[in-house]
Amino acid sequence: AYFSKTGHSEKIARAMGDALNIEPVDIAQNPSLSQVDLLFIVSGIYYGQSDNKVVEFGRKLKPAMVQRVALVTSCSSGKYASDNLSQALKKNYIEILGECMVMGSFFIRAAGRPNQKDYDKAIEFAKNMIKKA
């Protein structure tokens, strides 16, 4: 599942989906989840935190819907993690298996990102999380 304001997270999710042979879905479509062993949530960091729409999506998840989550975030500074999303998931007793951060661009900051190197990093992370799960 992904949330993307700029299109970066969607590109990352699609690259992961192509590599894993799964179809990513935009959280705006309110995906129906039931008995999911591992859910990847791909989203950006905006002004130091996950967007409220992503956090609200996380608040709605329950252990009967999703056992584990792996987070993939894009951020132009490379310094922020999705702490507010992580807190929402933990309050609902959803296990966070891991988090991967890739570079995203914002105006001229980190221009050209995400790039193939970033997609490859997210794909490798996803494969490792599947093995770990």
mmCIF file with all atom_site columns, C-alpha atoms in Angstrom:
data_model
loop_
_atom_site.group_PDB
_atom_site.id
_atom_site.type_symbol
_atom_site.label_atom_id
_atom_site.label_alt_id
_atom_site.label_comp_id
_atom_site.label_asym_id
_atom_site.label_entity_id
_atom_site.label_seq_id
_atom_site.pdbx_PDB_ins_code
_atom_site.Cartn_x
_atom_site.Cartn_y
_atom_site.Cartn_z
_atom_site.occupancy
_atom_site.B_iso_or_equiv
_atom_site.pdbx_formal_charge
_atom_site.auth_seq_id
_atom_site.auth_comp_id
_atom_site.auth_asym_id
_atom_site.auth_atom_id
_atom_site.pdbx_PDB_model_num
ATOM 1   C CA . ALA A 1 1   ? 0.000  0.000   0.000   1.00 0.00 ? 1   ALA A CA 1
ATOM 2   C CA . TYR A 1 2   ? 1.318  3.471   -0.735  1.00 0.00 ? 2   TYR A CA 1
ATOM 3   C CA . PHE A 1 3   ? 0.546  7.142   -0.247  1.00 0.00 ? 3   PHE A CA 1
ATOM 4   C CA . SER A 1 4   ? 2.169  9.664   -2.550  1.00 0.00 ? 4   SER A CA 1
ATOM 5   C CA . LYS A 1 5   ? 1.830  13.434  -2.856  1.00 0.00 ? 5   LYS A CA 1
ATOM 6   C CA . THR A 1 6   ? 4.659  13.872  -5.352  1.00 0.00 ? 6   THR A CA 1
ATOM 7   C CA . GLY A 1 7   ? 4.582  10.526  -7.158  1.00 0.00 ? 7   GLY A CA 1
ATOM 8   C CA . HIS A 1 8   ? 7.861  9.328   -5.632  1.00 0.00 ? 8   HIS A CA 1
ATOM 9   C CA . SER A 1 9   ? 6.298  6.807   -3.259  1.00 0.00 ? 9   SER A CA 1
ATOM 10  C CA . GLU A 1 10  ? 4.085  5.455   -5.995  1.00 0.00 ? 10  GLU A CA 1
ATOM 11  C CA . LYS A 1 11  ? 7.154  4.889   -8.212  1.00 0.00 ? 11  LYS A CA 1
ATOM 12  C CA . ILE A 1 12  ? 8.915  3.103   -5.359  1.00 0.00 ? 12  ILE A CA 1
ATOM 13  C CA . ALA A 1 13  ? 5.850  0.953   -4.633  1.00 0.00 ? 13  ALA A CA 1
ATOM 14  C CA . ARG A 1 14  ? 5.484  0.069   -8.320  1.00 0.00 ? 14  ARG A CA 1
ATOM 15  C CA . ALA A 1 15  ? 9.164  -0.898  -8.586  1.00 0.00 ? 15  ALA A CA 1
ATOM 16  C CA . MET A 1 16  ? 8.743  -3.132  -5.532  1.00 0.00 ? 16  MET A CA 1
ATOM 17  C CA . GLY A 1 17  ? 5.510  -4.557  -6.928  1.00 0.00 ? 17  GLY A CA 1
ATOM 18  C CA . ASP A 1 18  ? 7.114  -5.371  -10.274 1.00 0.00 ? 18  ASP A CA 1
ATOM 19  C CA . ALA A 1 19  ? 10.019 -7.141  -8.562  1.00 0.00 ? 19  ALA A CA 1
ATOM 20  C CA . LEU A 1 20  ? 7.747  -9.102  -6.197  1.00 0.00 ? 20  LEU A CA 1
ATOM 21  C CA . ASN A 1 21  ? 4.936  -9.708  -8.678  1.00 0.00 ? 21  ASN A CA 1
ATOM 22  C CA . ILE A 1 22  ? 2.318  -7.924  -6.548  1.00 0.00 ? 22  ILE A CA 1
ATOM 23  C CA . GLU A 1 23  ? 0.061  -4.988  -7.380  1.00 0.00 ? 23  GLU A CA 1
ATOM 24  C CA . PRO A 1 24  ? 0.522  -1.938  -5.134  1.00 0.00 ? 24  PRO A CA 1
ATOM 25  C CA . VAL A 1 25  ? -2.607 -0.065  -4.096  1.00 0.00 ? 25  VAL A CA 1
ATOM 26  C CA . ASP A 1 26  ? -3.060 3.571   -3.131  1.00 0.00 ? 26  ASP A CA 1
ATOM 27  C CA . ILE A 1 27  ? -4.346 3.905   0.442   1.00 0.00 ? 27  ILE A CA 1
ATOM 28  C CA . ALA A 1 28  ? -6.796 6.513   -0.879  1.00 0.00 ? 28  ALA A CA 1
ATOM 29  C CA . GLN A 1 29  ? -8.662 3.548   -2.410  1.00 0.00 ? 29  GLN A CA 1
ATOM 30  C CA . ASN A 1 30  ? -9.326 2.206   1.131   1.00 0.00 ? 30  ASN A CA 1
ATOM 31  C CA . PRO A 1 31  ? -7.959 -1.266  0.431   1.00 0.00 ? 31  PRO A CA 1
ATOM 32  C CA . SER A 1 32  ? -9.754 -4.122  2.130   1.00 0.00 ? 32  SER A CA 1
ATOM 33  C CA . LEU A 1 33  ? -7.250 -6.067  4.196   1.00 0.00 ? 33  LEU A CA 1
ATOM 34  C CA . SER A 1 34  ? -7.842 -9.368  5.935   1.00 0.00 ? 34  SER A CA 1
ATOM 35  C CA . GLN A 1 35  ? -5.344 -11.872 7.313   1.00 0.00 ? 35  GLN A CA 1
ATOM 36  C CA . VAL A 1 36  ? -2.331 -10.213 5.670   1.00 0.00 ? 36  VAL A CA 1
ATOM 37  C CA . ASP A 1 37  ? 0.933  -11.690 6.938   1.00 0.00 ? 37  ASP A CA 1
ATOM 38  C CA . LEU A 1 38  ? 3.143  -8.801  5.785   1.00 0.00 ? 38  LEU A CA 1
ATOM 39  C CA . LEU A 1 39  ? 2.046  -5.412  4.501   1.00 0.00 ? 39  LEU A CA 1
ATOM 40  C CA . PHE A 1 40  ? 4.461  -2.933  2.962   1.00 0.00 ? 40  PHE A CA 1
ATOM 41  C CA . ILE A 1 41  ? 3.503  0.693   3.506   1.00 0.00 ? 41  ILE A CA 1
ATOM 42  C CA . VAL A 1 42  ? 5.360  3.052   1.179   1.00 0.00 ? 42  VAL A CA 1
ATOM 43  C CA . SER A 1 43  ? 5.064  6.785   1.830   1.00 0.00 ? 43  SER A CA 1
ATOM 44  C CA . GLY A 1 44  ? 7.011  9.995   1.987   1.00 0.00 ? 44  GLY A CA 1
ATOM 45  C CA . ILE A 1 45  ? 8.073  12.143  4.875   1.00 0.00 ? 45  ILE A CA 1
ATOM 46  C CA . TYR A 1 46  ? 6.573  15.609  4.704   1.00 0.00 ? 46  TYR A CA 1
ATOM 47  C CA . TYR A 1 47  ? 7.929  18.300  7.015   1.00 0.00 ? 47  TYR A CA 1
ATOM 48  C CA . GLY A 1 48  ? 9.512  15.676  9.252   1.00 0.00 ? 48  GLY A CA 1
ATOM 49  C CA . GLN A 1 49  ? 6.631  13.222  9.573   1.00 0.00 ? 49  GLN A CA 1
ATOM 50  C CA . SER A 1 50  ? 4.265  10.920  7.741   1.00 0.00 ? 50  SER A CA 1
ATOM 51  C CA . ASP A 1 51  ? 1.204  12.552  6.230   1.00 0.00 ? 51  ASP A CA 1
ATOM 52  C CA . ASN A 1 52  ? -1.940 12.399  8.406   1.00 0.00 ? 52  ASN A CA 1
ATOM 53  C CA . LYS A 1 53  ? -3.677 10.241  5.765   1.00 0.00 ? 53  LYS A CA 1
ATOM 54  C CA . VAL A 1 54  ? -0.999 7.567   6.172   1.00 0.00 ? 54  VAL A CA 1
ATOM 55  C CA . VAL A 1 55  ? -1.186 7.764   9.959   1.00 0.00 ? 55  VAL A CA 1
ATOM 56  C CA . GLU A 1 56  ? -4.982 7.442   9.831   1.00 0.00 ? 56  GLU A CA 1
ATOM 57  C CA . PHE A 1 57  ? -4.583 4.383   7.587   1.00 0.00 ? 57  PHE A CA 1
ATOM 58  C CA . GLY A 1 58  ? -2.229 2.914   10.208  1.00 0.00 ? 58  GLY A CA 1
ATOM 59  C CA . ARG A 1 59  ? -4.692 3.664   13.015  1.00 0.00 ? 59  ARG A CA 1
ATOM 60  C CA . LYS A 1 60  ? -7.367 1.642   11.215  1.00 0.00 ? 60  LYS A CA 1
ATOM 61  C CA . LEU A 1 61  ? -5.204 -1.480  10.961  1.00 0.00 ? 61  LEU A CA 1
ATOM 62  C CA . LYS A 1 62  ? -5.900 -4.233  13.482  1.00 0.00 ? 62  LYS A CA 1
ATOM 63  C CA . PRO A 1 63  ? -4.038 -7.503  14.151  1.00 0.00 ? 63  PRO A CA 1
ATOM 64  C CA . ALA A 1 64  ? -6.878 -9.515  12.553  1.00 0.00 ? 64  ALA A CA 1
ATOM 65  C CA . MET A 1 65  ? -6.235 -7.541  9.360   1.00 0.00 ? 65  MET A CA 1
ATOM 66  C CA . VAL A 1 66  ? -2.440 -7.345  9.321   1.00 0.00 ? 66  VAL A CA 1
ATOM 67  C CA . GLN A 1 67  ? 0.137  -9.196  11.422  1.00 0.00 ? 67  GLN A CA 1
ATOM 68  C CA . ARG A 1 68  ? 3.298  -7.352  10.386  1.00 0.00 ? 68  ARG A CA 1
ATOM 69  C CA . VAL A 1 69  ? 4.219  -4.177  8.553   1.00 0.00 ? 69  VAL A CA 1
ATOM 70  C CA . ALA A 1 70  ? 7.408  -3.128  6.813   1.00 0.00 ? 70  ALA A CA 1
ATOM 71  C CA . LEU A 1 71  ? 7.788  0.596   6.158   1.00 0.00 ? 71  LEU A CA 1
ATOM 72  C CA . VAL A 1 72  ? 9.458  2.183   3.156   1.00 0.00 ? 72  VAL A CA 1
ATOM 73  C CA . THR A 1 73  ? 9.798  5.957   3.303   1.00 0.00 ? 73  THR A CA 1
ATOM 74  C CA . SER A 1 74  ? 11.243 8.543   0.965   1.00 0.00 ? 74  SER A CA 1
ATOM 75  C CA . CYS A 1 75  ? 12.662 11.769  2.299   1.00 0.00 ? 75  CYS A CA 1
ATOM 76  C CA . SER A 1 76  ? 14.746 14.490  0.708   1.00 0.00 ? 76  SER A CA 1
ATOM 77  C CA . SER A 1 77  ? 16.853 15.026  3.819   1.00 0.00 ? 77  SER A CA 1
ATOM 78  C CA . GLY A 1 78  ? 17.385 11.359  4.607   1.00 0.00 ? 78  GLY A CA 1
ATOM 79  C CA . LYS A 1 79  ? 17.086 12.186  8.311   1.00 0.00 ? 79  LYS A CA 1
ATOM 80  C CA . TYR A 1 80  ? 13.494 11.377  9.150   1.00 0.00 ? 80  TYR A CA 1
ATOM 81  C CA . ALA A 1 81  ? 11.649 8.172   9.835   1.00 0.00 ? 81  ALA A CA 1
ATOM 82  C CA . SER A 1 82  ? 7.928  7.664   10.043  1.00 0.00 ? 82  SER A CA 1
ATOM 83  C CA . ASP A 1 83  ? 7.720  7.944   13.831  1.00 0.00 ? 83  ASP A CA 1
ATOM 84  C CA . ASN A 1 84  ? 4.098  9.089   13.940  1.00 0.00 ? 84  ASN A CA 1
ATOM 85  C CA . LEU A 1 85  ? 3.028  6.175   11.723  1.00 0.00 ? 85  LEU A CA 1
ATOM 86  C CA . SER A 1 86  ? 5.108  3.737   13.773  1.00 0.00 ? 86  SER A CA 1
ATOM 87  C CA . GLN A 1 87  ? 3.447  4.937   16.984  1.00 0.00 ? 87  GLN A CA 1
ATOM 88  C CA . ALA A 1 88  ? -0.033 4.477   15.489  1.00 0.00 ? 88  ALA A CA 1
ATOM 89  C CA . LEU A 1 89  ? 0.807  0.935   14.404  1.00 0.00 ? 89  LEU A CA 1
ATOM 90  C CA . LYS A 1 90  ? 2.335  0.003   17.753  1.00 0.00 ? 90  LYS A CA 1
ATOM 91  C CA . LYS A 1 91  ? -0.753 1.268   19.603  1.00 0.00 ? 91  LYS A CA 1
ATOM 92  C CA . ASN A 1 92  ? -2.768 -1.216  17.545  1.00 0.00 ? 92  ASN A CA 1
ATOM 93  C CA . TYR A 1 93  ? -0.331 -4.051  18.329  1.00 0.00 ? 93  TYR A CA 1
ATOM 94  C CA . ILE A 1 94  ? 0.886  -4.282  14.751  1.00 0.00 ? 94  ILE A CA 1
ATOM 95  C CA . GLU A 1 95  ? 4.464  -5.565  14.586  1.00 0.00 ? 95  GLU A CA 1
ATOM 96  C CA . ILE A 1 96  ? 6.849  -3.376  12.586  1.00 0.00 ? 96  ILE A CA 1
ATOM 97  C CA . LEU A 1 97  ? 9.288  -5.753  10.977  1.00 0.00 ? 97  LEU A CA 1
ATOM 98  C CA . GLY A 1 98  ? 11.612 -3.052  9.654   1.00 0.00 ? 98  GLY A CA 1
ATOM 99  C CA . GLU A 1 99  ? 11.952 0.301   7.947   1.00 0.00 ? 99  GLU A CA 1
ATOM 100 C CA . CYS A 1 100 ? 13.862 1.375   4.881   1.00 0.00 ? 100 CYS A CA 1
ATOM 101 C CA . MET A 1 101 ? 14.458 4.990   3.907   1.00 0.00 ? 101 MET A CA 1
ATOM 102 C CA . VAL A 1 102 ? 15.276 6.011   0.370   1.00 0.00 ? 102 VAL A CA 1
ATOM 103 C CA . MET A 1 103 ? 16.013 9.457   -0.929  1.00 0.00 ? 103 MET A CA 1
ATOM 104 C CA . GLY A 1 104 ? 13.255 11.500  -2.481  1.00 0.00 ? 104 GLY A CA 1
ATOM 105 C CA . SER A 1 105 ? 13.572 14.959  -3.939  1.00 0.00 ? 105 SER A CA 1
ATOM 106 C CA . PHE A 1 106 ? 11.957 18.202  -2.874  1.00 0.00 ? 106 PHE A CA 1
ATOM 107 C CA . PHE A 1 107 ? 12.384 21.087  -5.306  1.00 0.00 ? 107 PHE A CA 1
ATOM 108 C CA . ILE A 1 108 ? 16.137 21.073  -6.004  1.00 0.00 ? 108 ILE A CA 1
ATOM 109 C CA . ARG A 1 109 ? 17.088 19.152  -2.879  1.00 0.00 ? 109 ARG A CA 1
ATOM 110 C CA . ALA A 1 110 ? 18.162 15.637  -3.881  1.00 0.00 ? 110 ALA A CA 1
ATOM 111 C CA . ALA A 1 111 ? 17.129 16.306  -7.484  1.00 0.00 ? 111 ALA A CA 1
ATOM 112 C CA . GLY A 1 112 ? 16.699 13.190  -9.570  1.00 0.00 ? 112 GLY A CA 1
ATOM 113 C CA . ARG A 1 113 ? 15.749 11.024  -6.622  1.00 0.00 ? 113 ARG A CA 1
ATOM 114 C CA . PRO A 1 114 ? 14.416 8.483   -6.216  1.00 0.00 ? 114 PRO A CA 1
ATOM 115 C CA . ASN A 1 115 ? 16.522 6.804   -8.869  1.00 0.00 ? 115 ASN A CA 1
ATOM 116 C CA . GLN A 1 116 ? 17.292 3.206   -9.815  1.00 0.00 ? 116 GLN A CA 1
ATOM 117 C CA . LYS A 1 117 ? 19.668 2.858   -6.872  1.00 0.00 ? 117 LYS A CA 1
ATOM 118 C CA . ASP A 1 118 ? 16.831 3.875   -4.531  1.00 0.00 ? 118 ASP A CA 1
ATOM 119 C CA . TYR A 1 119 ? 14.381 1.459   -6.182  1.00 0.00 ? 119 TYR A CA 1
ATOM 120 C CA . ASP A 1 120 ? 16.938 -1.340  -5.887  1.00 0.00 ? 120 ASP A CA 1
ATOM 121 C CA . LYS A 1 121 ? 17.423 -0.531  -2.189  1.00 0.00 ? 121 LYS A CA 1
ATOM 122 C CA . ALA A 1 122 ? 13.661 -0.734  -1.554  1.00 0.00 ? 122 ALA A CA 1
ATOM 123 C CA . ILE A 1 123 ? 13.387 -3.989  -3.518  1.00 0.00 ? 123 ILE A CA 1
ATOM 124 C CA . GLU A 1 124 ? 16.268 -5.588  -1.623  1.00 0.00 ? 124 GLU A CA 1
ATOM 125 C CA . PHE A 1 125 ? 14.721 -4.456  1.676   1.00 0.00 ? 125 PHE A CA 1
ATOM 126 C CA . ALA A 1 126 ? 11.367 -5.976  0.650   1.00 0.00 ? 126 ALA A CA 1
ATOM 127 C CA . LYS A 1 127 ? 12.985 -9.306  -0.232  1.00 0.00 ? 127 LYS A CA 1
ATOM 128 C CA . ASN A 1 128 ? 14.792 -9.358  3.121   1.00 0.00 ? 128 ASN A CA 1
ATOM 129 C CA . MET A 1 129 ? 11.576 -8.566  4.997   1.00 0.00 ? 129 MET A CA 1
ATOM 130 C CA . ILE A 1 130 ? 9.782  -11.426 3.231   1.00 0.00 ? 130 ILE A CA 1
ATOM 131 C CA . LYS A 1 131 ? 12.567 -13.815 4.285   1.00 0.00 ? 131 LYS A CA 1
ATOM 132 C CA . LYS A 1 132 ? 12.425 -12.445 7.836   1.00 0.00 ? 132 LYS A CA 1
ATOM 133 C CA . ALA A 1 133 ? 8.641  -12.840 8.026   1.00 0.00 ? 133 ALA A CA 1
#
